[in-house]
């Protein structure tokens, strides 16, 4: 399962980088066209929605390598490896709970806003924008479940 999750995470990071690149190209295009006096209104929508996707995807992509934002003061002060693992496990379960809620409500909000149109690109549905919530939450849940299984197995075997 570890190789499968690593592969998913690699794709996840790549997708996040693609959305960040789209954001940067849209912003640069917008700046250049404004300097030239050309109105390209769609670049605003593309920049905003690609940035949203990049943030959601990038945030949960960092869960797997454990490079996401974290408060480590409690774990840093603990000397027992077993207690550190238990605290880490509790934190992961809280994150899993949050991501499960985000997944559930992400589906609801995506369905609700699916047929709304983008302001400057009315042929695009806004549902694609909201889809980043359940997608990123589901991927984050996969990573956390994988890490939780590893930590529980480690505790059972007495490695930590």
PDB file of N, CA and C in Angstrom, residues 50-118:
ATOM      1  N   UNK A  50      -7.799  28.805  -9.943  1.00  0.00           N
ATOM      2  CA  UNK A  50      -6.626  27.925  -9.964  1.00  0.00           C
ATOM      3  C   UNK A  50      -5.831  28.069  -8.667  1.00  0.00           C
ATOM      4  N   UNK A  51      -5.825  29.258  -8.090  1.00  0.00           N
ATOM      5  CA  UNK A  51      -5.155  29.451  -6.800  1.00  0.00           C
ATOM      6  C   UNK A  51      -5.874  28.668  -5.704  1.00  0.00           C
ATOM      7  N   UNK A  52      -7.193  28.683  -5.731  1.00  0.00           N
ATOM      8  CA  UNK A  52      -7.977  27.918  -4.751  1.00  0.00           C
ATOM      9  C   UNK A  52      -7.628  26.436  -4.850  1.00  0.00           C
ATOM     10  N   UNK A  53      -7.609  25.909  -6.068  1.00  0.00           N
ATOM     11  CA  UNK A  53      -7.261  24.497  -6.253  1.00  0.00           C
ATOM     12  C   UNK A  53      -5.839  24.221  -5.773  1.00  0.00           C
ATOM     13  N   UNK A  54      -4.920  25.115  -6.087  1.00  0.00           N
ATOM     14  CA  UNK A  54      -3.529  24.923  -5.684  1.00  0.00           C
ATOM     15  C   UNK A  54      -3.387  24.889  -4.168  1.00  0.00           C
ATOM     16  N   UNK A  55      -4.089  25.761  -3.478  1.00  0.00           N
ATOM     17  CA  UNK A  55      -4.016  25.808  -2.015  1.00  0.00           C
ATOM     18  C   UNK A  55      -4.613  24.550  -1.397  1.00  0.00           C
ATOM     19  N   UNK A  56      -5.799  24.169  -1.821  1.00  0.00           N
ATOM     20  CA  UNK A  56      -6.436  22.976  -1.256  1.00  0.00           C
ATOM     21  C   UNK A  56      -5.623  21.717  -1.555  1.00  0.00           C
ATOM     22  N   UNK A  57      -5.187  21.577  -2.792  1.00  0.00           N
ATOM     23  CA  UNK A  57      -4.422  20.387  -3.165  1.00  0.00           C
ATOM     24  C   UNK A  57      -3.044  20.393  -2.509  1.00  0.00           C
ATOM     25  N   UNK A  58      -2.394  21.537  -2.496  1.00  0.00           N
ATOM     26  CA  UNK A  58      -1.068  21.625  -1.886  1.00  0.00           C
ATOM     27  C   UNK A  58      -1.092  21.391  -0.387  1.00  0.00           C
ATOM     28  N   UNK A  59      -2.129  21.903   0.273  1.00  0.00           N
ATOM     29  CA  UNK A  59      -2.240  21.719   1.722  1.00  0.00           C
ATOM     30  C   UNK A  59      -2.372  20.267   2.121  1.00  0.00           C
ATOM     31  N   UNK A  60      -3.236  19.542   1.440  1.00  0.00           N
ATOM     32  CA  UNK A  60      -3.413  18.133   1.808  1.00  0.00           C
ATOM     33  C   UNK A  60      -2.300  17.251   1.244  1.00  0.00           C
ATOM     34  N   UNK A  61      -1.637  17.679   0.179  1.00  0.00           N
ATOM     35  CA  UNK A  61      -0.511  16.897  -0.354  1.00  0.00           C
ATOM     36  C   UNK A  61       0.628  16.825   0.657  1.00  0.00           C
ATOM     37  N   UNK A  62       0.753  17.834   1.495  1.00  0.00           N
ATOM     38  CA  UNK A  62       1.825  17.865   2.484  1.00  0.00           C
ATOM     39  C   UNK A  62       1.527  17.017   3.720  1.00  0.00           C
ATOM     40  N   UNK A  63       0.332  16.461   3.798  1.00  0.00           N
ATOM     41  CA  UNK A  63      -0.013  15.585   4.927  1.00  0.00           C
ATOM     42  C   UNK A  63       0.809  14.301   4.866  1.00  0.00           C
ATOM     43  N   UNK A  64       0.987  13.743   3.687  1.00  0.00           N
ATOM     44  CA  UNK A  64       1.698  12.461   3.569  1.00  0.00           C
ATOM     45  C   UNK A  64       3.160  12.563   4.015  1.00  0.00           C
ATOM     46  N   UNK A  65       3.930  13.537   3.506  1.00  0.00           N
ATOM     47  CA  UNK A  65       5.320  13.626   3.973  1.00  0.00           C
ATOM     48  C   UNK A  65       5.448  14.341   5.327  1.00  0.00           C
ATOM     49  N   UNK A  66       4.323  14.685   5.920  1.00  0.00           N
ATOM     50  CA  UNK A  66       4.254  15.384   7.211  1.00  0.00           C
ATOM     51  C   UNK A  66       5.007  16.713   7.169  1.00  0.00           C
ATOM     52  N   UNK A  67       4.786  17.458   6.107  1.00  0.00           N
ATOM     53  CA  UNK A  67       5.376  18.785   5.964  1.00  0.00           C
ATOM     54  C   UNK A  67       4.318  19.878   6.067  1.00  0.00           C
ATOM     55  N   UNK A  68       3.142  19.504   6.546  1.00  0.00           N
ATOM     56  CA  UNK A  68       2.069  20.466   6.722  1.00  0.00           C
ATOM     57  C   UNK A  68       2.324  21.269   7.995  1.00  0.00           C
ATOM     58  N   UNK A  69       1.563  22.323   8.182  1.00  0.00           N
ATOM     59  CA  UNK A  69       1.671  23.160   9.378  1.00  0.00           C
ATOM     60  C   UNK A  69       1.348  22.319  10.602  1.00  0.00           C
ATOM     61  N   UNK A  70       2.180  22.415  11.630  1.00  0.00           N
ATOM     62  CA  UNK A  70       1.945  21.602  12.827  1.00  0.00           C
ATOM     63  C   UNK A  70       2.494  22.305  14.064  1.00  0.00           C
ATOM     64  N   UNK A  71       1.832  22.080  15.191  1.00  0.00           N
ATOM     65  CA  UNK A  71       2.345  22.502  16.492  1.00  0.00           C
ATOM     66  C   UNK A  71       3.065  21.301  17.089  1.00  0.00           C
ATOM     67  N   UNK A  72       4.342  21.427  17.296  1.00  0.00           N
ATOM     68  CA  UNK A  72       5.117  20.276  17.764  1.00  0.00           C
ATOM     69  C   UNK A  72       5.603  20.420  19.201  1.00  0.00           C
ATOM     70  N   UNK A  73       5.219  21.473  19.884  1.00  0.00           N
ATOM     71  CA  UNK A  73       5.756  21.717  21.228  1.00  0.00           C
ATOM     72  C   UNK A  73       5.438  20.584  22.202  1.00  0.00           C
ATOM     73  N   UNK A  74       4.249  20.017  22.139  1.00  0.00           N
ATOM     74  CA  UNK A  74       3.875  18.929  23.049  1.00  0.00           C
ATOM     75  C   UNK A  74       4.693  17.669  22.757  1.00  0.00           C
ATOM     76  N   UNK A  75       4.824  17.329  21.503  1.00  0.00           N
ATOM     77  CA  UNK A  75       5.597  16.143  21.130  1.00  0.00           C
ATOM     78  C   UNK A  75       7.085  16.359  21.420  1.00  0.00           C
ATOM     79  N   UNK A  76       7.579  17.574  21.180  1.00  0.00           N
ATOM     80  CA  UNK A  76       8.995  17.861  21.416  1.00  0.00           C
ATOM     81  C   UNK A  76       9.380  17.724  22.889  1.00  0.00           C
ATOM     82  N   UNK A  77       8.454  18.023  23.788  1.00  0.00           N
ATOM     83  CA  UNK A  77       8.747  17.953  25.223  1.00  0.00           C
ATOM     84  C   UNK A  77       8.592  16.544  25.790  1.00  0.00           C
ATOM     85  N   UNK A  78       8.022  15.650  25.021  1.00  0.00           N
ATOM     86  CA  UNK A  78       7.810  14.279  25.479  1.00  0.00           C
ATOM     87  C   UNK A  78       9.043  13.446  25.146  1.00  0.00           C
ATOM     88  N   UNK A  79       9.508  12.672  26.123  1.00  0.00           N
ATOM     89  CA  UNK A  79      10.714  11.864  25.908  1.00  0.00           C
ATOM     90  C   UNK A  79      10.397  10.446  25.456  1.00  0.00           C
ATOM     91  N   UNK A  80       9.280   9.907  25.871  1.00  0.00           N
ATOM     92  CA  UNK A  80       8.921   8.533  25.534  1.00  0.00           C
ATOM     93  C   UNK A  80       8.451   8.440  24.078  1.00  0.00           C
ATOM     94  N   UNK A  81       9.077   7.545  23.325  1.00  0.00           N
ATOM     95  CA  UNK A  81       8.690   7.349  21.922  1.00  0.00           C
ATOM     96  C   UNK A  81       7.264   6.819  21.813  1.00  0.00           C
ATOM     97  N   UNK A  82       6.875   6.001  22.767  1.00  0.00           N
ATOM     98  CA  UNK A  82       5.519   5.442  22.756  1.00  0.00           C
ATOM     99  C   UNK A  82       4.487   6.553  22.959  1.00  0.00           C
ATOM    100  N   UNK A  83       4.747   7.456  23.902  1.00  0.00           N
ATOM    101  CA  UNK A  83       3.826   8.574  24.154  1.00  0.00           C
ATOM    102  C   UNK A  83       3.794   9.508  22.944  1.00  0.00           C
ATOM    103  N   UNK A  84       4.957   9.741  22.336  1.00  0.00           N
ATOM    104  CA  UNK A  84       4.999  10.576  21.124  1.00  0.00           C
ATOM    105  C   UNK A  84       4.124   9.975  20.022  1.00  0.00           C
ATOM    106  N   UNK A  85       4.211   8.666  19.868  1.00  0.00           N
ATOM    107  CA  UNK A  85       3.410   7.986  18.846  1.00  0.00           C
ATOM    108  C   UNK A  85       1.926   8.090  19.162  1.00  0.00           C
ATOM    109  N   UNK A  86       1.571   7.960  20.437  1.00  0.00           N
ATOM    110  CA  UNK A  86       0.160   8.065  20.836  1.00  0.00           C
ATOM    111  C   UNK A  86      -0.362   9.477  20.587  1.00  0.00           C
ATOM    112  N   UNK A  87       0.433  10.491  20.931  1.00  0.00           N
ATOM    113  CA  UNK A  87       0.032  11.887  20.673  1.00  0.00           C
ATOM    114  C   UNK A  87      -0.106  12.109  19.168  1.00  0.00           C
ATOM    115  N   UNK A  88       0.858  11.618  18.414  1.00  0.00           N
ATOM    116  CA  UNK A  88       0.823  11.745  16.955  1.00  0.00           C
ATOM    117  C   UNK A  88      -0.422  11.071  16.385  1.00  0.00           C
ATOM    118  N   UNK A  89      -0.747   9.913  16.919  1.00  0.00           N
ATOM    119  CA  UNK A  89      -1.936   9.173  16.493  1.00  0.00           C
ATOM    120  C   UNK A  89      -3.210   9.963  16.797  1.00  0.00           C
ATOM    121  N   UNK A  90      -3.280  10.561  17.984  1.00  0.00           N
ATOM    122  CA  UNK A  90      -4.450  11.367  18.362  1.00  0.00           C
ATOM    123  C   UNK A  90      -4.602  12.572  17.434  1.00  0.00           C
ATOM    124  N   UNK A  91      -3.495  13.214  17.116  1.00  0.00           N
ATOM    125  CA  UNK A  91      -3.533  14.372  16.214  1.00  0.00           C
ATOM    126  C   UNK A  91      -4.000  13.945  14.820  1.00  0.00           C
ATOM    127  N   UNK A  92      -3.490  12.811  14.351  1.00  0.00           N
ATOM    128  CA  UNK A  92      -3.910  12.324  13.028  1.00  0.00           C
ATOM    129  C   UNK A  92      -5.396  11.986  13.005  1.00  0.00           C
ATOM    130  N   UNK A  93      -5.903  11.424  14.098  1.00  0.00           N
ATOM    131  CA  UNK A  93      -7.336  11.103  14.151  1.00  0.00           C
ATOM    132  C   UNK A  93      -8.182  12.374  14.148  1.00  0.00           C
ATOM    133  N   UNK A  94      -7.712  13.429  14.824  1.00  0.00           N
ATOM    134  CA  UNK A  94      -8.418  14.717  14.778  1.00  0.00           C
ATOM    135  C   UNK A  94      -8.406  15.286  13.358  1.00  0.00           C
ATOM    136  N   UNK A  95      -7.262  15.207  12.706  1.00  0.00           N
ATOM    137  CA  UNK A  95      -7.172  15.680  11.324  1.00  0.00           C
ATOM    138  C   UNK A  95      -8.082  14.862  10.412  1.00  0.00           C
ATOM    139  N   UNK A  96      -8.116  13.560  10.640  1.00  0.00           N
ATOM    140  CA  UNK A  96      -8.973  12.679   9.845  1.00  0.00           C
ATOM    141  C   UNK A  96     -10.440  13.047  10.035  1.00  0.00           C
ATOM    142  N   UNK A  97     -10.825  13.343  11.265  1.00  0.00           N
ATOM    143  CA  UNK A  97     -12.195  13.769  11.563  1.00  0.00           C
ATOM    144  C   UNK A  97     -12.519  15.059  10.806  1.00  0.00           C
ATOM    145  N   UNK A  98     -11.610  16.036  10.867  1.00  0.00           N
ATOM    146  CA  UNK A  98     -11.815  17.304  10.172  1.00  0.00           C
ATOM    147  C   UNK A  98     -11.932  17.084   8.663  1.00  0.00           C
ATOM    148  N   UNK A  99     -11.043  16.272   8.103  1.00  0.00           N
ATOM    149  CA  UNK A  99     -11.081  16.032   6.659  1.00  0.00           C
ATOM    150  C   UNK A  99     -12.320  15.255   6.236  1.00  0.00           C
ATOM    151  N   UNK A 100     -12.800  14.369   7.097  1.00  0.00           N
ATOM    152  CA  UNK A 100     -14.042  13.643   6.790  1.00  0.00           C
ATOM    153  C   UNK A 100     -15.218  14.619   6.724  1.00  0.00           C
ATOM    154  N   UNK A 101     -15.255  15.572   7.650  1.00  0.00           N
ATOM    155  CA  UNK A 101     -16.305  16.608   7.628  1.00  0.00           C
ATOM    156  C   UNK A 101     -16.157  17.475   6.380  1.00  0.00           C
ATOM    157  N   UNK A 102     -14.916  17.838   6.059  1.00  0.00           N
ATOM    158  CA  UNK A 102     -14.665  18.646   4.863  1.00  0.00           C
ATOM    159  C   UNK A 102     -15.094  17.891   3.603  1.00  0.00           C
ATOM    160  N   UNK A 103     -14.859  16.599   3.567  1.00  0.00           N
ATOM    161  CA  UNK A 103     -15.272  15.774   2.432  1.00  0.00           C
ATOM    162  C   UNK A 103     -16.794  15.765   2.306  1.00  0.00           C
ATOM    163  N   UNK A 104     -17.473  15.515   3.416  1.00  0.00           N
ATOM    164  CA  UNK A 104     -18.935  15.438   3.418  1.00  0.00           C
ATOM    165  C   UNK A 104     -19.557  16.758   2.956  1.00  0.00           C
ATOM    166  N   UNK A 105     -19.149  17.855   3.594  1.00  0.00           N
ATOM    167  CA  UNK A 105     -19.729  19.142   3.224  1.00  0.00           C
ATOM    168  C   UNK A 105     -19.207  19.643   1.878  1.00  0.00           C
ATOM    169  N   UNK A 106     -18.017  19.200   1.485  1.00  0.00           N
ATOM    170  CA  UNK A 106     -17.503  19.539   0.160  1.00  0.00           C
ATOM    171  C   UNK A 106     -18.370  18.962  -0.939  1.00  0.00           C
ATOM    172  N   UNK A 107     -18.853  17.740  -0.725  1.00  0.00           N
ATOM    173  CA  UNK A 107     -19.770  17.128  -1.697  1.00  0.00           C
ATOM    174  C   UNK A 107     -21.077  17.913  -1.750  1.00  0.00           C
ATOM    175  N   UNK A 108     -21.599  18.270  -0.594  1.00  0.00           N
ATOM    176  CA  UNK A 108     -22.860  19.027  -0.543  1.00  0.00           C
ATOM    177  C   UNK A 108     -22.721  20.367  -1.254  1.00  0.00           C
ATOM    178  N   UNK A 109     -21.656  21.102  -0.945  1.00  0.00           N
ATOM    179  CA  UNK A 109     -21.492  22.434  -1.536  1.00  0.00           C
ATOM    180  C   UNK A 109     -21.184  22.336  -3.032  1.00  0.00           C
ATOM    181  N   UNK A 110     -20.470  21.297  -3.442  1.00  0.00           N
ATOM    182  CA  UNK A 110     -20.194  21.103  -4.872  1.00  0.00           C
ATOM    183  C   UNK A 110     -21.489  20.850  -5.630  1.00  0.00           C
ATOM    184  N   UNK A 111     -22.343  19.995  -5.074  1.00  0.00           N
ATOM    185  CA  UNK A 111     -23.643  19.735  -5.711  1.00  0.00           C
ATOM    186  C   UNK A 111     -24.489  21.002  -5.775  1.00  0.00           C
ATOM    187  N   UNK A 112     -24.484  21.760  -4.684  1.00  0.00           N
ATOM    188  CA  UNK A 112     -25.316  22.961  -4.620  1.00  0.00           C
ATOM    189  C   UNK A 112     -24.894  23.999  -5.653  1.00  0.00           C
ATOM    190  N   UNK A 113     -23.596  24.183  -5.829  1.00  0.00           N
ATOM    191  CA  UNK A 113     -23.109  25.242  -6.715  1.00  0.00           C
ATOM    192  C   UNK A 113     -22.654  24.726  -8.081  1.00  0.00           C
ATOM    193  N   UNK A 114     -22.932  23.458  -8.385  1.00  0.00           N
ATOM    194  CA  UNK A 114     -22.424  22.874  -9.618  1.00  0.00           C
ATOM    195  C   UNK A 114     -22.811  23.676 -10.856  1.00  0.00           C
ATOM    196  N   UNK A 115     -24.039  24.104 -10.971  1.00  0.00           N
ATOM    197  CA  UNK A 115     -24.507  24.774 -12.186  1.00  0.00           C
ATOM    198  C   UNK A 115     -24.346  26.285 -12.172  1.00  0.00           C
ATOM    199  N   UNK A 116     -23.772  26.841 -11.110  1.00  0.00           N
ATOM    200  CA  UNK A 116     -23.478  28.270 -11.119  1.00  0.00           C
ATOM    201  C   UNK A 116     -22.385  28.530 -12.151  1.00  0.00           C
ATOM    202  N   UNK A 117     -22.411  29.698 -12.738  1.00  0.00           N
ATOM    203  CA  UNK A 117     -21.458  30.034 -13.801  1.00  0.00           C
ATOM    204  C   UNK A 117     -20.376  30.977 -13.278  1.00  0.00           C
ATOM    205  N   UNK A 118     -19.195  30.892 -13.902  1.00  0.00           N
ATOM    206  CA  UNK A 118     -18.136  31.848 -13.607  1.00  0.00           C
ATOM    207  C   UNK A 118     -18.575  33.208 -14.143  1.00  0.00           C
TER     208      UNK A 118
END
